[in-house]
Coordinates of C-alpha atoms and ligand atoms in Angstrom, one line a residue:
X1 CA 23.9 -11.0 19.6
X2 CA 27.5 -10.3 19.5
X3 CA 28.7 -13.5 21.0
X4 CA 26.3 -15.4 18.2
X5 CA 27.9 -13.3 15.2
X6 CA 31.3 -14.2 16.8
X7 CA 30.2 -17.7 17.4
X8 CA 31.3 -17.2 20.7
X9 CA 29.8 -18.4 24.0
X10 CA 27.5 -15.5 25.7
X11 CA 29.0 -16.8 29.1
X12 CA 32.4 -15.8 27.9
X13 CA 31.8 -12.3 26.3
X14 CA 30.0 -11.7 30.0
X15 CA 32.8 -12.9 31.6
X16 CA 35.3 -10.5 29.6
X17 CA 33.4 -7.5 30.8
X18 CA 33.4 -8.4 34.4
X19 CA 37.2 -8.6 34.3
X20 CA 37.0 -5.2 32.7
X21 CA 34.8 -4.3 36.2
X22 CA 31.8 -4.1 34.2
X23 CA 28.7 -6.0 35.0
X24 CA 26.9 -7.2 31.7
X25 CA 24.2 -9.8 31.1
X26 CA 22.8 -11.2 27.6
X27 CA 20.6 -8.4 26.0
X28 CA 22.3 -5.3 27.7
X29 CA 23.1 -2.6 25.1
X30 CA 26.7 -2.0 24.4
X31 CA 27.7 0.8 21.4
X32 CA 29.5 -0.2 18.4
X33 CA 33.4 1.1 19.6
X34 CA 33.1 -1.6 22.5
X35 CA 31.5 -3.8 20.3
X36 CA 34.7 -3.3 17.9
X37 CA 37.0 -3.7 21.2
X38 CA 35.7 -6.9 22.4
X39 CA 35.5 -8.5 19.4
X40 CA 38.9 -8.0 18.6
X41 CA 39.9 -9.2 22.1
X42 CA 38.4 -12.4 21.2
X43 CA 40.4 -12.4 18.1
X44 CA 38.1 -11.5 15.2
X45 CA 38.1 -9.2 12.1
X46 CA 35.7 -6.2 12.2
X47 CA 34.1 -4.4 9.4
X48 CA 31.8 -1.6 10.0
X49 CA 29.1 -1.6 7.9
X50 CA 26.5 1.6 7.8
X51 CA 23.0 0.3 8.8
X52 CA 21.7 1.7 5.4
X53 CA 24.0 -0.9 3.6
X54 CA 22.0 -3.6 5.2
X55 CA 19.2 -3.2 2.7
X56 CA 21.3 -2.7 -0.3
X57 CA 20.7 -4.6 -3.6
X58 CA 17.9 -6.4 -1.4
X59 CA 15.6 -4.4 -4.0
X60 CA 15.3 -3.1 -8.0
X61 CA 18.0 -5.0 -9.2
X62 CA 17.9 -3.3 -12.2
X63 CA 16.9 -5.7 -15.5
X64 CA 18.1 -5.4 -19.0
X65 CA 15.3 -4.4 -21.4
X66 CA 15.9 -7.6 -23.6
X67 CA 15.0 -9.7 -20.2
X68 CA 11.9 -8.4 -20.5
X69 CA 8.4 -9.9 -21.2
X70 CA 4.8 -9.0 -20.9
X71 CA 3.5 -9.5 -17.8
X72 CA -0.3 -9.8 -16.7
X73 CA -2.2 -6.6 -15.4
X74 CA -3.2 -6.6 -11.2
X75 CA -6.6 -4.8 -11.0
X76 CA -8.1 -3.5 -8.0
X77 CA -12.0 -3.6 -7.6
X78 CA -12.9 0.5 -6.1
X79 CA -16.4 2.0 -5.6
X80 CA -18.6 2.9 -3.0
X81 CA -20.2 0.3 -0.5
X82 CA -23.3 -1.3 -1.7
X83 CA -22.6 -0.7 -5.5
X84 CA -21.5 -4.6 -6.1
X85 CA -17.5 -4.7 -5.5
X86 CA -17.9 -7.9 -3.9
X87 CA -20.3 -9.4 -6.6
X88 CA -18.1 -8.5 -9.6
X89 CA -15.4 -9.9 -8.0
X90 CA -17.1 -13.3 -7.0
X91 CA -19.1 -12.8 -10.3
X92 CA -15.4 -12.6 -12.7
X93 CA -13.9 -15.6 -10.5
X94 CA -16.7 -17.7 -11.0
X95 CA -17.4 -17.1 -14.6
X96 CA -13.7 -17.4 -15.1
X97 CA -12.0 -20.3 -13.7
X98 CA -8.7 -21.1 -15.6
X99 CA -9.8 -23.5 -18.7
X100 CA -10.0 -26.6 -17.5
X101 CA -10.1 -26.2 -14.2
X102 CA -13.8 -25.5 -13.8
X103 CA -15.6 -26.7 -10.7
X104 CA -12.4 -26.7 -9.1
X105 CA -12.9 -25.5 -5.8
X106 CA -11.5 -22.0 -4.9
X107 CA -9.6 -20.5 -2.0
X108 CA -10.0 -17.1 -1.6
X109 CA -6.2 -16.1 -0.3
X110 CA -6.4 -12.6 -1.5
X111 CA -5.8 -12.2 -4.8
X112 CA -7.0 -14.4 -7.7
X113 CA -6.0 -15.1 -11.6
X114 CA -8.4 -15.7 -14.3
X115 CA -8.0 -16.2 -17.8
X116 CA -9.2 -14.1 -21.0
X117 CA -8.5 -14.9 -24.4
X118 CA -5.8 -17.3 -23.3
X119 CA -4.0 -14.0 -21.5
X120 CA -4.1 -13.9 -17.2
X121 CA -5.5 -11.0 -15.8
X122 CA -4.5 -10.5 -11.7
X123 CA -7.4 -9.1 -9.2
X124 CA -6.9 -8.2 -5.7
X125 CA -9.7 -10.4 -3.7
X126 CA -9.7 -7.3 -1.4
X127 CA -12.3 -4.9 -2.6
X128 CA -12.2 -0.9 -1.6
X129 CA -9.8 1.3 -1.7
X130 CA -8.7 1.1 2.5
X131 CA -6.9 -2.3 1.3
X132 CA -5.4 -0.3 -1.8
X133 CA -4.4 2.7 -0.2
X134 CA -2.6 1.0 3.2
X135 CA -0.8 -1.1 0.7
X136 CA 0.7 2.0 -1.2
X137 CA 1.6 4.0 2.3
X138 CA 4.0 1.0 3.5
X139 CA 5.8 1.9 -0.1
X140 CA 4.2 -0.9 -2.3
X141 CA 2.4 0.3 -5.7
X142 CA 0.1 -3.5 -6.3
X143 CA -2.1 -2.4 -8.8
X144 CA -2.0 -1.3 -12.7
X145 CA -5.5 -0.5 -12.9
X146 CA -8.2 0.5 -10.8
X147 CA -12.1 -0.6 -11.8
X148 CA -14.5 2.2 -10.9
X149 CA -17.8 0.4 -9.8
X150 CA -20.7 2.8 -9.8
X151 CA -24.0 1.5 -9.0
X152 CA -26.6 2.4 -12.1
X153 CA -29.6 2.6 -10.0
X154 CA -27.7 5.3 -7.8
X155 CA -25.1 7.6 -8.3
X156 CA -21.9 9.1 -8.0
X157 CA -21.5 8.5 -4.0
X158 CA -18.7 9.9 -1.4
X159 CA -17.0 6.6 -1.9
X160 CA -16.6 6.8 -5.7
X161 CA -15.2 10.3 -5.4
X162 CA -12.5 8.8 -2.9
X163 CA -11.6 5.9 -5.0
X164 CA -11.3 8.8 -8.2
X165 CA -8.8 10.3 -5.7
X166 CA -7.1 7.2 -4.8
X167 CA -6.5 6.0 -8.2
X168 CA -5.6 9.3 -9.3
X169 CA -2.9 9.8 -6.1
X170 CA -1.5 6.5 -7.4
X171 CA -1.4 7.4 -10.9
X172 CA -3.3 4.5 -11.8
X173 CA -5.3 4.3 -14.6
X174 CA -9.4 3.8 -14.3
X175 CA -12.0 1.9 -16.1
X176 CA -15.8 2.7 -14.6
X177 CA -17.5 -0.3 -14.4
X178 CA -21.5 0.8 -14.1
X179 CA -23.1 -1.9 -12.6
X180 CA -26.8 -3.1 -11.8
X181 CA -27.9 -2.5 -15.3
X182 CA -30.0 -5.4 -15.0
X183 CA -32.6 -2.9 -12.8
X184 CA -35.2 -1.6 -14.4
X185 CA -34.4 2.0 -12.3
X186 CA -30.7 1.5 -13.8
X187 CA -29.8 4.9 -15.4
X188 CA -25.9 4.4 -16.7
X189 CA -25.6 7.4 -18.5
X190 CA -26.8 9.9 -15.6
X191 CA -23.2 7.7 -14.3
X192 CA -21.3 9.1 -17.1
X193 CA -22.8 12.4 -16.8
X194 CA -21.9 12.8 -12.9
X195 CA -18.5 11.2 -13.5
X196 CA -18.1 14.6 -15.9
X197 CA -18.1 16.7 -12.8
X198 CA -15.1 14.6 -11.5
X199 CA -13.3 15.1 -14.6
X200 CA -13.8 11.2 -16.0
X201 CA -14.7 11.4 -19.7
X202 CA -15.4 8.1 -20.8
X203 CA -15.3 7.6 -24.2
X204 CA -18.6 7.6 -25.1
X205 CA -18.6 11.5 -24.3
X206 CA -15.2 12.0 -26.2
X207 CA -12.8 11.1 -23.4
X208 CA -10.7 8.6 -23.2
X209 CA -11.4 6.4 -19.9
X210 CA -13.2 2.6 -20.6
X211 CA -16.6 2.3 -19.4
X212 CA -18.5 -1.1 -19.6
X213 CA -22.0 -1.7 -18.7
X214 CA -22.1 -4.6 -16.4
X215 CA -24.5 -6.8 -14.0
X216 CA -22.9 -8.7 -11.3
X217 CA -26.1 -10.2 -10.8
X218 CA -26.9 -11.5 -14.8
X219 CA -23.1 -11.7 -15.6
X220 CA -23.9 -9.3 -18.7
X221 CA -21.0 -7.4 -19.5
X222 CA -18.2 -9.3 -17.8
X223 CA -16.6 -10.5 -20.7
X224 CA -16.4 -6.9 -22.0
X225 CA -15.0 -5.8 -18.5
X226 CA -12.8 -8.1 -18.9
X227 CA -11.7 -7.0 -22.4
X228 CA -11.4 -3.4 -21.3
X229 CA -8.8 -4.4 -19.1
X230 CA -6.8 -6.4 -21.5
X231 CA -6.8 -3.4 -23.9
X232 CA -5.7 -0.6 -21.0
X233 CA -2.8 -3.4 -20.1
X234 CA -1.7 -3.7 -23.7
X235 CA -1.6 0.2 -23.7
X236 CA -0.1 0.4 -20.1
X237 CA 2.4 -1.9 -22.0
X238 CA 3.7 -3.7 -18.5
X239 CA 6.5 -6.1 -18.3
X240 CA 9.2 -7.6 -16.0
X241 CA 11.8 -10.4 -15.8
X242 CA 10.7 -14.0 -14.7
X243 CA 14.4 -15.2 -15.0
X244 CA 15.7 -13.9 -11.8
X245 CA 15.0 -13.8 -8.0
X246 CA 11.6 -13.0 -7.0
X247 CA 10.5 -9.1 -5.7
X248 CA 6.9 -8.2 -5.0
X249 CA 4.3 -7.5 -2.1
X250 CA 2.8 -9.3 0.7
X251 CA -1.7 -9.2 -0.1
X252 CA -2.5 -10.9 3.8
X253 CA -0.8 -12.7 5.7
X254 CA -2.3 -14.5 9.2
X255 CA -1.5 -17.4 11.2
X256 CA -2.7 -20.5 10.2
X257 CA -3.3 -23.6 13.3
X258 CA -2.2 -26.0 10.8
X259 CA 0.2 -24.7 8.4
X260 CA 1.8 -21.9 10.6
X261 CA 2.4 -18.2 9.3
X262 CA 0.7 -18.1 5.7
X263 CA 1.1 -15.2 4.1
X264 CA -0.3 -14.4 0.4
X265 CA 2.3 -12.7 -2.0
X266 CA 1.7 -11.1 -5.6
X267 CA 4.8 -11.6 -7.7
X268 CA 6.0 -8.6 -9.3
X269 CA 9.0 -9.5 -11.2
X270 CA 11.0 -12.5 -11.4
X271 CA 9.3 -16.1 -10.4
X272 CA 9.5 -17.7 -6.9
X273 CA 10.7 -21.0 -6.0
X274 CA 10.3 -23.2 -3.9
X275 CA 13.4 -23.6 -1.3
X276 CA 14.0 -20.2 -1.8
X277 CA 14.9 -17.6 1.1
X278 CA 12.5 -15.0 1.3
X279 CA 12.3 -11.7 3.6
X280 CA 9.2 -9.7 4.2
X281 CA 8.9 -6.7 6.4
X282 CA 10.5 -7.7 9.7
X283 CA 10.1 -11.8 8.9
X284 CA 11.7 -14.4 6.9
X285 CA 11.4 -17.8 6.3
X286 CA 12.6 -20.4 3.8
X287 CA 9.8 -21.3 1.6
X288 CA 8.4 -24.8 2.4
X289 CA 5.5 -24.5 -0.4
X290 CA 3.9 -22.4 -2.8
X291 CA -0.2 -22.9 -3.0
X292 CA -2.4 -21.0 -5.8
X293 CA -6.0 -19.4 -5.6
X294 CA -7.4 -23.3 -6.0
X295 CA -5.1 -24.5 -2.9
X296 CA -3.4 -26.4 -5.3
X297 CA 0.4 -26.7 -4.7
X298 CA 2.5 -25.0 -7.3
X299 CA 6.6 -25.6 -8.4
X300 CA 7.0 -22.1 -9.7
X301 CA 5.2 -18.3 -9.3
X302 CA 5.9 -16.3 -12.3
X303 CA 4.9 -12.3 -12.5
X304 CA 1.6 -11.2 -11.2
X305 CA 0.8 -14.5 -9.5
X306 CA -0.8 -14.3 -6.5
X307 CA 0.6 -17.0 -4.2
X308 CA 0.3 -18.2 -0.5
X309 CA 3.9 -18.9 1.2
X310 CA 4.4 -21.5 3.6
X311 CA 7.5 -21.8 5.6
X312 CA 7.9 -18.0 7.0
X313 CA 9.0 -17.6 11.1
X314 CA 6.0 -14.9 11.4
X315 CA 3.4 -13.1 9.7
X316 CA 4.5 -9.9 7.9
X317 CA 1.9 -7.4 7.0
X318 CA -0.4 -6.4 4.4
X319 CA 1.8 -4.3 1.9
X320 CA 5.2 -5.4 3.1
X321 CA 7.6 -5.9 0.0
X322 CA 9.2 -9.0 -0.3
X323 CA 12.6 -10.2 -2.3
X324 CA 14.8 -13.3 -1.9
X325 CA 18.1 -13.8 0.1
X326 CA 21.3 -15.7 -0.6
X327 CA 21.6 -17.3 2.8
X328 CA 19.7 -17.6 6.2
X329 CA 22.0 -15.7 8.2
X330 CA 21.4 -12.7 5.3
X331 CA 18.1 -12.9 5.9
X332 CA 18.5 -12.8 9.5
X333 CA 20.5 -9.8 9.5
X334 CA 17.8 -7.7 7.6
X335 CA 15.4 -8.5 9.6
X336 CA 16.7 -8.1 12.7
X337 CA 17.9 -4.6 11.3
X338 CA 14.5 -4.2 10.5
X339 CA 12.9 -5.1 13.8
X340 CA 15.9 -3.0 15.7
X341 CA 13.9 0.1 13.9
X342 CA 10.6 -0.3 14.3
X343 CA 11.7 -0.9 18.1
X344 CA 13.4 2.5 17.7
X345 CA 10.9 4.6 16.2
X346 CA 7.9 3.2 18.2
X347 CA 10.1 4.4 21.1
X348 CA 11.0 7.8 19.3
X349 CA 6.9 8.2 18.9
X350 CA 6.3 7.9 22.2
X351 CA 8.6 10.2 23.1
X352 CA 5.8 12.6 22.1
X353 CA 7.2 13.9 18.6
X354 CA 4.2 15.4 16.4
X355 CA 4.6 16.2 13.1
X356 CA 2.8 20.1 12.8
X357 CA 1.6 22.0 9.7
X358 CA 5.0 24.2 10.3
X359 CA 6.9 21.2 9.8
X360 CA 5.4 20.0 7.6
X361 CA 5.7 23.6 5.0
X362 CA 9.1 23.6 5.7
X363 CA 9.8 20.0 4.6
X364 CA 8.0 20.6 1.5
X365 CA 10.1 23.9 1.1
X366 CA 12.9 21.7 1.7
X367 CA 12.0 19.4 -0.8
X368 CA 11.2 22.4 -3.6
X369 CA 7.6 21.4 -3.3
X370 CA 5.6 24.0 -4.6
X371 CA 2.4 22.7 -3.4
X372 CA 0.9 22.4 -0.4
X373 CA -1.9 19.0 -0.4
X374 CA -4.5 19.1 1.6
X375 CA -7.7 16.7 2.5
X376 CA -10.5 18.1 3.9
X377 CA -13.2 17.0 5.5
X378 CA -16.5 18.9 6.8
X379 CA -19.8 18.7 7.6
X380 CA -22.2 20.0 4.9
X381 CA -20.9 20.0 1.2
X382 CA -21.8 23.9 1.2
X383 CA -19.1 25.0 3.7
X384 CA -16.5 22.3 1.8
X385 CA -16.8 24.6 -1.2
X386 CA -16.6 27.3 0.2
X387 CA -13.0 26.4 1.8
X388 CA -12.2 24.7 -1.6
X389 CA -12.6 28.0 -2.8
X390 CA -11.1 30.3 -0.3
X391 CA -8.1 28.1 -0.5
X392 CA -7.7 28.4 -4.3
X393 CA -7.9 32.1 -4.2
X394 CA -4.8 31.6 -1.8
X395 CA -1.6 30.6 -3.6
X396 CA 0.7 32.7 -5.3
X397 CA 3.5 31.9 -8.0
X398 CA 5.5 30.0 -5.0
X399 CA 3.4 27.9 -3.7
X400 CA -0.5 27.3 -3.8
X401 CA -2.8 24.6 -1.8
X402 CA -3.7 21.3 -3.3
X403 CA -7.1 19.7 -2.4
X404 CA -6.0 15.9 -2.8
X405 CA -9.4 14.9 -1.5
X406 CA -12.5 16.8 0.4
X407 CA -15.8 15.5 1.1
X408 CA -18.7 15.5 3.7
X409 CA -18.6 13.2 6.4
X410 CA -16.1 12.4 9.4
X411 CA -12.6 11.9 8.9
X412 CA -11.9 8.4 8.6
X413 CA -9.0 5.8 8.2
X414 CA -9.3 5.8 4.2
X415 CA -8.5 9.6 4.6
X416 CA -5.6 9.3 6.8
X417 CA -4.3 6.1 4.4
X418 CA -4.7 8.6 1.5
X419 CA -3.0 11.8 3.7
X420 CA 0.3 9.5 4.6
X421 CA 0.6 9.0 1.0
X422 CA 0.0 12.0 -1.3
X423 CA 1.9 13.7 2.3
X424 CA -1.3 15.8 2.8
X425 CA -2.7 17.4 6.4
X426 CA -5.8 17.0 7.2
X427 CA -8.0 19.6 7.9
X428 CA -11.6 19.2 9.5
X429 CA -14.4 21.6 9.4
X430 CA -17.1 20.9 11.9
X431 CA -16.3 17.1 12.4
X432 CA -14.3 15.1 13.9
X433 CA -12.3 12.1 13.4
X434 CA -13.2 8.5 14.4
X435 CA -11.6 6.3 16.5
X436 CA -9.4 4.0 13.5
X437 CA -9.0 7.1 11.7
X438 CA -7.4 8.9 15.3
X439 CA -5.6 5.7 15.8
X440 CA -4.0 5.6 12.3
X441 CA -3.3 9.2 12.4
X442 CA -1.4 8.7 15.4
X443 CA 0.7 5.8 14.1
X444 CA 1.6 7.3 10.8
X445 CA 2.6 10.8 12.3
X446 CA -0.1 12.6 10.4
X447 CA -1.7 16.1 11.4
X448 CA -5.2 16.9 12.1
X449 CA -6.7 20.4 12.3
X450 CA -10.1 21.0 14.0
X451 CA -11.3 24.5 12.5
X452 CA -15.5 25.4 12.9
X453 CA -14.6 28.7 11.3
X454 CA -13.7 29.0 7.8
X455 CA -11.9 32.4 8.6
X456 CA -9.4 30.5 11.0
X457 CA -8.8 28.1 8.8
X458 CA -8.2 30.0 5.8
X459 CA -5.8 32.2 8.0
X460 CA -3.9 29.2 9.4
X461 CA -3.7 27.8 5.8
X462 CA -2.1 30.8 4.3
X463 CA 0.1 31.3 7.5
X464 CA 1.9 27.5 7.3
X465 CA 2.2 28.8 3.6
X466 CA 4.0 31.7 4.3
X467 CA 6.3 29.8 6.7
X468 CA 4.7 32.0 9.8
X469 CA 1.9 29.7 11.2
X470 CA 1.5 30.9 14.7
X471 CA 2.4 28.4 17.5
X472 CA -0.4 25.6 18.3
X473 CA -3.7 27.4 19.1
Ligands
LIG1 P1 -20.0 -3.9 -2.2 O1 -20.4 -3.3 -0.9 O2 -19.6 -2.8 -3.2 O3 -19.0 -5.0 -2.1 O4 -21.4 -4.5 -2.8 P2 -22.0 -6.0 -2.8 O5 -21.2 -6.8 -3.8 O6 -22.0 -6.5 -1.4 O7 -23.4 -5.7 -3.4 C1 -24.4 -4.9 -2.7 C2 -25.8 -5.4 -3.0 O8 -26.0 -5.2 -4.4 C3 -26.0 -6.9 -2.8 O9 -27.2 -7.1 -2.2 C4 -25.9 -7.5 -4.2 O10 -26.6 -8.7 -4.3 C5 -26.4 -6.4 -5.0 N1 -25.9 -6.4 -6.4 C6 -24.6 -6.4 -6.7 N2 -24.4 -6.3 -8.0 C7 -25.7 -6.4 -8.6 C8 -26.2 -6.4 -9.9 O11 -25.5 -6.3 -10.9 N3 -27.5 -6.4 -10.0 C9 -28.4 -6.4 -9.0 N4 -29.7 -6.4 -9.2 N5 -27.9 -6.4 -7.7 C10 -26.6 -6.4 -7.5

């Protein structure tokens, strides 16, 4: 890597070490002093630059207000399983094609425009919260609003209290859709009344949050939906600057037999070009085309356009943020900056460091945090309230727990997604966690405690608040 930043052959910076009795072959680790030393020797100019300088300016260039313009909303579709996510979303698409373009045929790439009232509304093609959630932990907030789906001929489920707490975690606004009213057994407003208990007041019972009746199945309501989203935007007021270099997030990305790493991006300010250079996560590439949600080929992606990228060296991931480069050897250096990290801190993981409640309290203290989130998980919803409650009674002016989430039911990835990004532990009563969920856990550093007495935990709790939780038990 030296040799190639000196443009120098790798034969010769190996052969300059073995005259200095040193045995070197391409790939070897050498620090930055000899680094400095050789390439002097071979009669170049060094400037040191701190590996945190690497990234700077890459992101939030900083816009003037008067470069500003209303931009689309990006709405994600939450709700428990079975309550019609999918159908709303295939539902809204196919009502909805862009004027003009009807009976064109759609791609689903992730992510997908329609038009209302001659304004573009942006939905994530990815419904649930996991795909939410996982996006937000690697750093990238996607959506503006989130629509609550609650099935009318069933209730408030575990799922709809989880997307409540996601939404709420992200500080994104909701509006309930209550779906299925086409069934006879549909019920909405025993919806609005168990929503009450989760402190959503729609407006019908004097709060403030949208609610539209809706059938996937019929179409009724979707028009409305579709209103009730255009109305929270114009409140939410969004905007951002098409006239510069792009900056948003990766939806999905995979590898494509024909066309090579594809990966689906969602604008978020400034419009992409073709041509341009463009670094996501640990790849780049320059881009060779831009296609839309109809696979048609586009010159331009303006803010809140979803848009597939062709031309990238690899596949980033879901949730990676993305922002244009100057030059290829620019975009080179982040990446490989980038790569050089994950390299490091895979190794650093392995080398068996565990984050621990203890840490964890002193961070916060660290930070000034006076709370202390939590997520827990147990068996029966009995014994859940009765630790929600023991652990409220806890706190004192300092510092008091925060219950980010709890529900029945084993711990799972959505609860780990959620703990990495409201920086909760998790805490399990009687249950256990399954396999993604241990995996996750693993990977993102984040604690889980086993308790099947309420006592112990309690104890434990209070301990890691007082900054005296006793070594691992
Ligand atoms: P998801 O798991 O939330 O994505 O739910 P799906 O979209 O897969 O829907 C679950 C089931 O409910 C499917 O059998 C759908 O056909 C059905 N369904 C969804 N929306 C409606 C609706 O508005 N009315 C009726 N009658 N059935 C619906």
């Amino acid at each position: 890597e030296l040799a190639q930043r000196m443009s120098e052959r790798a034969v010769d910076v190996v052969k300059f070490f073995m005259k200095q009795g040193q045995i070197m072959k391409p790939g070897d680790v050498i620090d930055a002093d000899t680094a400095e030393l050789v390439a002097s020797e071979f009669g170049h100019t060094v400037k040191r630059v701190a590996e945190s300088d690497i990234e700077e300016g890459l992101f939030n260039i900083p816009d003037r207000e008067e470069d500003l313009v209303s931009r689309p909303p990006v709405v994600t579709i939450m709700g428990h399983v079975d309550h019609g996510k999918t159908s709303l979303l295939d539902a809204i698409r196919n009502a909805h094609v862009q004027s003009g373009e009807a009976g064109g045929i759609t791609q689903h790439i992730g992510a997908y425009q329609v038009e209302k009232n001659g304004q573009q509304i942006t939905f994530i093609d990815t419904p649930g919260h996991a795909a939410f959630t996982a996006m937000r932990a690697r750093g990238a907030q996607s959506t503006d609003i989130a629509v609550l789906v609650v099935a009318a001929d069933d209730s408030v489920m575990p799922q709809t209290v989880e997307s409540i707490n996601h939404a709420r975690a992200a500080g994104v606004p909701i509006i309930v859709a209550i779906n299925k009213v086409d069934k006879h057994e549909a019920n909405p407003q025993k919806v609005r009344t168990q929503l009450l208990q989760h402190e959503i007041v729609v407006e019908e019972m004097g709060g403030e949050t949208l609610d539209v009746e809706v059938s996937a199945k019929t179409g009724a309501g979707i028009d409305k939906l579709l209103e009730a989203i255009l109305l929270q935007a114009e409140i939410l007021d969004l905007k951002a600057n098409p006239d510069r270099t792009a900056e948003g997030v990766v939806i999905e990305a995979r590898l494509d037999k024909g066309r090579g790493p594809v990966a689906t991006v969602l604008v978020q300010t400034g419009t992409l070009l073709p041509g341009e250079i463009l670094v996501a996560g640990n790849e780049w590439g320059r881009v060779r085309a831009l296609v839309n949600d109809r696979g048609e080929q586009v010159k331009e992606a303006p803010p809140a356009m979803p848009v597939e990228v062709l031309g990238l060296q690899g596949t980033p991931q879901a949730g990676d943020r993305f922002a244009i480069v100057n030059n290829e050897a620019r975009a080179r250096e982040i990446t490989e900056y980038r790569q050089r990290l994950a390299r490091d801190k895979a190794v650093a993981k392995h080398a068996g460091q565990r984050g621990s409640l203890e840490q964890m309290m002193s961070q916060l203290q660290q930070a000034g945090t006076k709370e202390f989130p939590l997520i827990i998980k147990g068996d029966v919803q009995g014994s859940i309230e009765a630790i929600d409650a023991a652990l409220e009674k806890l706190g004192n002016d300092e510092v008091r727990a925060r219950i980010v989430h709890s529900g029945a039911g084993a711990i799972t990835e959505s609860d780990v997604t959620l703990a990495e990004t409201s920086g909760a532990a998790i805490i399990g009563f009687n249950v256990r966690a399954n396999a993604q969920a241990r995996q996750a856990a693993e990977q993102a550093d984040i604690e889980i405690r086993y308790y099947n007495i309420i006592y112990n935990l309690v104890d434990d709790v209070k301990a890691a608040m007082s900054g005296m939780l006793s070594p691992e038990r």
